[in-house]
mmCIF file of C-alpha atoms in Angstrom:
data_model
loop_
_atom_site.group_PDB
_atom_site.id
_atom_site.type_symbol
_atom_site.label_atom_id
_atom_site.label_comp_id
_atom_site.label_asym_id
_atom_site.label_seq_id
_atom_site.Cartn_x
_atom_site.Cartn_y
_atom_site.Cartn_z
ATOM 1 C CA LEU A 1 98.228 141.347 -89.841
ATOM 2 C CA LYS A 2 95.200 143.562 -89.256
ATOM 3 C CA VAL A 3 96.297 147.196 -88.723
ATOM 4 C CA ASP A 4 93.207 148.549 -86.955
ATOM 5 C CA ASP A 5 90.557 147.490 -84.475
ATOM 6 C CA GLU A 6 87.742 148.842 -82.323
ATOM 7 C CA PRO A 7 88.738 150.638 -79.119
ATOM 8 C CA TYR A 8 88.333 148.896 -75.778
ATOM 9 C CA GLY A 9 85.452 150.486 -73.894
ATOM 10 C CA GLY A 10 83.591 151.174 -77.138
ATOM 11 C CA GLY A 11 83.111 154.420 -79.004
ATOM 12 C CA PRO A 12 83.220 155.566 -82.610
ATOM 13 C CA GLY A 13 86.040 154.918 -85.039
ATOM 14 C CA MET A 14 88.908 152.504 -85.303
ATOM 15 C CA LEU A 15 92.388 152.645 -83.780
ATOM 16 C CA LEU A 16 95.706 151.667 -85.311
ATOM 17 C CA ARG A 17 96.966 148.607 -83.453
ATOM 18 C CA VAL A 18 100.275 148.594 -81.599
ATOM 19 C CA GLU A 19 101.738 145.363 -83.099
ATOM 20 C CA PRO A 20 101.920 146.379 -86.790
ATOM 21 C CA ILE A 21 103.425 149.747 -85.883
ATOM 22 C CA VAL A 22 106.072 148.261 -83.578
ATOM 23 C CA LEU A 23 106.950 145.488 -86.061
ATOM 24 C CA THR A 24 107.369 148.055 -88.842
ATOM 25 C CA LEU A 25 109.436 150.345 -86.623
ATOM 26 C CA SER A 26 111.698 147.458 -85.621
ATOM 27 C CA GLU A 27 112.302 146.498 -89.244
ATOM 28 C CA ILE A 28 113.057 150.079 -90.311
ATOM 29 C CA LYS A 29 115.385 150.641 -87.356
ATOM 30 C CA GLU A 30 117.248 147.356 -87.936
ATOM 31 C CA LYS A 31 117.838 148.162 -91.612
ATOM 32 C CA ASN A 32 119.118 151.627 -90.781
ATOM 33 C CA PHE A 33 121.294 150.353 -87.935
ATOM 34 C CA ALA A 34 122.832 147.758 -90.289
ATOM 35 C CA ALA A 35 123.611 150.605 -92.708
ATOM 36 C CA GLY A 36 125.230 152.651 -89.920
ATOM 37 C CA ARG A 37 122.413 155.169 -89.614
ATOM 38 C CA LYS A 38 120.627 156.283 -86.467
ATOM 39 C CA THR A 39 116.889 156.913 -86.464
ATOM 40 C CA ARG A 40 114.512 159.328 -84.763
ATOM 41 C CA THR A 41 110.851 158.367 -84.519
ATOM 42 C CA ILE A 42 108.212 161.093 -84.506
ATOM 43 C CA LEU A 43 104.564 160.403 -83.785
ATOM 44 C CA ILE A 44 102.292 162.920 -85.476
ATOM 45 C CA THR A 45 99.454 163.666 -83.088
ATOM 46 C CA PRO A 46 97.354 166.694 -82.083
ATOM 47 C CA GLN A 47 98.700 166.283 -78.529
ATOM 48 C CA GLY A 48 102.349 166.746 -79.575
ATOM 49 C CA GLU A 49 104.607 169.800 -79.563
ATOM 50 C CA THR A 50 103.362 172.275 -82.163
ATOM 51 C CA PHE A 51 105.569 172.136 -85.249
ATOM 52 C CA LYS A 52 107.195 175.520 -85.865
ATOM 53 C CA GLN A 53 110.132 176.861 -87.860
ATOM 54 C CA LYS A 54 112.536 176.396 -84.923
ATOM 55 C CA LYS A 55 111.621 172.699 -84.824
ATOM 56 C CA ALA A 56 112.223 172.420 -88.587
ATOM 57 C CA GLU A 57 115.642 174.035 -88.109
ATOM 58 C CA TYR A 58 116.448 171.655 -85.239
ATOM 59 C CA LEU A 59 115.441 168.549 -87.214
ATOM 60 C CA SER A 60 117.279 169.712 -90.356
ATOM 61 C CA LYS A 61 120.565 169.756 -88.429
ATOM 62 C CA ARG A 62 120.181 166.226 -87.067
ATOM 63 C CA GLN A 63 121.847 163.309 -88.792
ATOM 64 C CA GLU A 64 119.253 160.639 -87.966
ATOM 65 C CA VAL A 65 116.808 159.157 -90.431
ATOM 66 C CA LEU A 66 113.421 160.576 -89.481
ATOM 67 C CA ILE A 67 110.593 158.063 -89.140
ATOM 68 C CA LEU A 68 107.177 159.718 -89.134
ATOM 69 C CA ILE A 69 104.184 157.783 -87.802
ATOM 70 C CA CYS A 70 100.809 159.122 -88.858
ATOM 71 C CA GLY A 71 97.538 158.367 -87.126
ATOM 72 C CA ARG A 72 94.363 157.669 -89.059
ATOM 73 C CA TYR A 73 90.737 156.930 -88.219
ATOM 74 C CA GLU A 74 90.082 157.680 -84.539
ATOM 75 C CA GLY A 75 93.796 157.531 -83.781
ATOM 76 C CA PHE A 76 96.133 154.865 -82.446
ATOM 77 C CA ASP A 77 96.669 152.567 -79.509
ATOM 78 C CA GLU A 78 98.131 154.613 -76.641
ATOM 79 C CA ARG A 79 100.983 152.112 -76.191
ATOM 80 C CA ILE A 80 102.519 153.276 -79.475
ATOM 81 C CA ARG A 81 103.668 156.422 -77.638
ATOM 82 C CA THR A 82 106.206 154.333 -75.678
ATOM 83 C CA PHE A 83 108.026 153.407 -78.910
ATOM 84 C CA VAL A 84 108.673 156.931 -80.245
ATOM 85 C CA ASP A 85 111.257 159.615 -79.491
ATOM 86 C CA GLU A 86 108.854 162.544 -79.630
ATOM 87 C CA GLU A 87 105.384 163.698 -80.604
ATOM 88 C CA VAL A 88 104.681 166.572 -83.007
ATOM 89 C CA SER A 89 101.432 168.346 -83.868
ATOM 90 C CA GLY A 90 100.548 170.408 -86.915
ATOM 91 C CA GLY A 91 98.513 172.795 -84.756
ATOM 92 C CA ASP A 92 95.322 173.066 -82.793
ATOM 93 C CA PHE A 93 93.075 171.314 -85.299
ATOM 94 C CA ILE A 94 92.202 167.781 -86.376
ATOM 95 C CA CYS A 95 92.799 166.265 -89.833
ATOM 96 C CA LEU A 96 91.593 162.961 -91.229
ATOM 97 C CA GLY A 97 95.103 161.646 -90.650
ATOM 98 C CA GLY A 98 98.646 162.780 -90.055
ATOM 99 C CA GLU A 99 99.833 162.451 -93.654
ATOM 100 C CA VAL A 100 99.379 166.126 -94.558
ATOM 101 C CA ILE A 101 101.278 167.148 -91.422
ATOM 102 C CA ALA A 102 104.016 164.631 -92.312
ATOM 103 C CA MET A 103 104.328 166.226 -95.763
ATOM 104 C CA THR A 104 104.588 169.643 -94.103
ATOM 105 C CA ILE A 105 107.373 168.410 -91.832
ATOM 106 C CA ILE A 106 109.213 166.787 -94.752
ATOM 107 C CA GLU A 107 109.042 169.984 -96.832
ATOM 108 C CA ALA A 108 109.977 172.341 -93.990
ATOM 109 C CA VAL A 109 112.927 170.196 -92.867
ATOM 110 C CA SER A 110 114.200 169.198 -96.326
ATOM 111 C CA ARG A 111 114.472 172.751 -97.642
ATOM 112 C CA LEU A 112 116.782 173.608 -94.731
ATOM 113 C CA ARG A 113 119.199 170.765 -95.461
ATOM 114 C CA PRO A 114 122.506 171.715 -97.116
ATOM 115 C CA ASN A 115 122.440 171.781 -100.931
ATOM 116 C CA PHE A 116 118.708 171.086 -101.100
ATOM 117 C CA LEU A 117 117.673 174.439 -102.566
ATOM 118 C CA GLY A 118 119.326 175.975 -105.594
ATOM 119 C CA ASN A 119 120.398 179.008 -103.570
ATOM 120 C CA ALA A 120 121.383 178.565 -99.911
ATOM 121 C CA LYS A 121 120.433 182.200 -99.242
ATOM 122 C CA SER A 122 116.780 181.330 -99.960
ATOM 123 C CA THR A 123 116.251 180.288 -96.330
ATOM 124 C CA LYS A 124 117.673 183.514 -94.888
ATOM 125 C CA ASN A 125 115.509 186.524 -94.008
ATOM 126 C CA GLU A 126 112.233 184.719 -94.583
ATOM 127 C CA SER A 127 109.181 184.532 -92.361
ATOM 128 C CA PHE A 128 109.926 182.996 -88.953
ATOM 129 C CA SER A 129 113.690 182.723 -89.573
ATOM 130 C CA ASP A 130 114.226 185.659 -87.228
ATOM 131 C CA SER A 131 110.860 185.824 -85.415
ATOM 132 C CA ILE A 132 109.271 188.298 -87.816
ATOM 133 C CA LEU A 133 107.472 187.930 -91.121
ATOM 134 C CA GLU A 134 109.261 188.317 -94.417
ATOM 135 C CA PHE A 135 109.154 191.703 -96.107
ATOM 136 C CA PRO A 136 106.784 192.286 -99.054
ATOM 137 C CA GLN A 137 108.294 191.415 -102.427
ATOM 138 C CA TYR A 138 107.592 192.663 -105.939
ATOM 139 C CA THR A 139 108.541 191.840 -109.532
ATOM 140 C CA ARG A 140 107.845 193.261 -112.987
ATOM 141 C CA PRO A 141 105.999 195.228 -114.220
ATOM 142 C CA LYS A 142 106.981 198.272 -112.174
ATOM 143 C CA ILE A 143 103.396 199.591 -112.324
ATOM 144 C CA TYR A 144 100.329 197.383 -112.708
ATOM 145 C CA ASN A 145 96.754 198.679 -112.622
ATOM 146 C CA GLY A 146 97.950 201.789 -110.818
ATOM 147 C CA LEU A 147 99.814 199.736 -108.185
ATOM 148 C CA SER A 148 103.515 200.631 -108.037
ATOM 149 C CA VAL A 149 106.585 198.909 -106.719
ATOM 150 C CA PRO A 150 107.891 200.925 -103.720
ATOM 151 C CA LYS A 151 110.456 203.470 -104.925
ATOM 152 C CA GLU A 152 113.034 202.272 -102.360
ATOM 153 C CA LEU A 153 113.276 198.897 -104.106
ATOM 154 C CA VAL A 154 114.163 200.333 -107.500
ATOM 155 C CA THR A 155 116.869 202.770 -106.346
ATOM 156 C CA GLY A 156 119.708 200.267 -106.617
ATOM 157 C CA ASN A 157 120.898 201.526 -103.223
ATOM 158 C CA HIS A 158 121.466 198.357 -101.167
ATOM 159 C CA LYS A 159 121.453 200.209 -97.842
ATOM 160 C CA THR A 160 118.101 201.825 -98.642
ATOM 161 C CA ILE A 161 116.666 198.484 -99.796
ATOM 162 C CA THR A 162 117.889 196.676 -96.646
ATOM 163 C CA GLU A 163 116.419 199.366 -94.384
ATOM 164 C CA TRP A 164 113.102 199.302 -96.283
ATOM 165 C CA ARG A 165 112.902 195.506 -96.036
ATOM 166 C CA LEU A 166 113.604 195.469 -92.304
ATOM 167 C CA GLU A 167 111.094 198.225 -91.581
ATOM 168 C CA ASN A 168 108.414 196.561 -93.699
ATOM 169 C CA SER A 169 109.060 193.146 -92.149
ATOM 170 C CA TYR A 170 108.430 194.704 -88.779
ATOM 171 C CA ARG A 171 105.285 196.570 -89.972
ATOM 172 C CA LYS A 172 103.881 193.438 -91.598
ATOM 173 C CA THR A 173 104.505 191.421 -88.431
ATOM 174 C CA GLU A 174 102.999 194.141 -86.266
ATOM 175 C CA LYS A 175 99.854 194.153 -88.433
ATOM 176 C CA GLN A 176 99.415 190.457 -89.240
ATOM 177 C CA ARG A 177 101.144 188.562 -86.411
ATOM 178 C CA PRO A 178 101.710 190.821 -83.382
ATOM 179 C CA ASP A 179 101.967 187.670 -81.269
ATOM 180 C CA LEU A 180 105.413 187.048 -82.788
ATOM 181 C CA LEU A 181 106.650 190.411 -81.544
ATOM 182 C CA LYS A 182 105.294 189.722 -78.061
ATOM 183 C CA GLN A 183 107.056 186.334 -78.001
ATOM 184 C CA ASN A 184 110.400 187.832 -78.917
ATOM 185 C CA LYS A 185 111.041 191.060 -77.079
ATOM 186 C CA ASN A 186 114.641 191.131 -78.409
ATOM 187 C CA ILE A 187 113.538 192.414 -81.807
ATOM 188 C CA ASN A 188 115.002 195.846 -82.392
ATOM 189 C CA ARG A 189 113.171 198.180 -84.659
#
């Protein structure tokens, strides 16, 4: 079965055809249903909801098998949209296809699943988990080329370290992504 064809009305590029996508979806859904699993179908398209950390958190808590459909070429037959649960975008840009965005979704969602990372605390207090960027981090050596680790981090005083991290998360967000602070006015400094 041919997977692509020229668009009606002419124009550049090729479109993914509706039949191969729907046949594949049906087969995947039937197999999962027979195994007692629900599915959720996501179409990756620039017109979809922008994928953000909150969406990754939402998807990581769901129990369905995620089916990701990626466009390629000029895109896909519009009728495919009627066979999906939602549409997700990687951002306001165009790629050659949706595969890179699919990999991003897989990584962002998978790492939030229980027992996926070696340390469950790894997903806490990181960029976007609480609407601000993660604090700067340092490792050995203590001084390199005249650049020192902040003294607060080497005190061993957990209260001082926590306060330093929070303050520097806020400063970093204020400098690099002030839009995040504007979006969430509940952030207390």
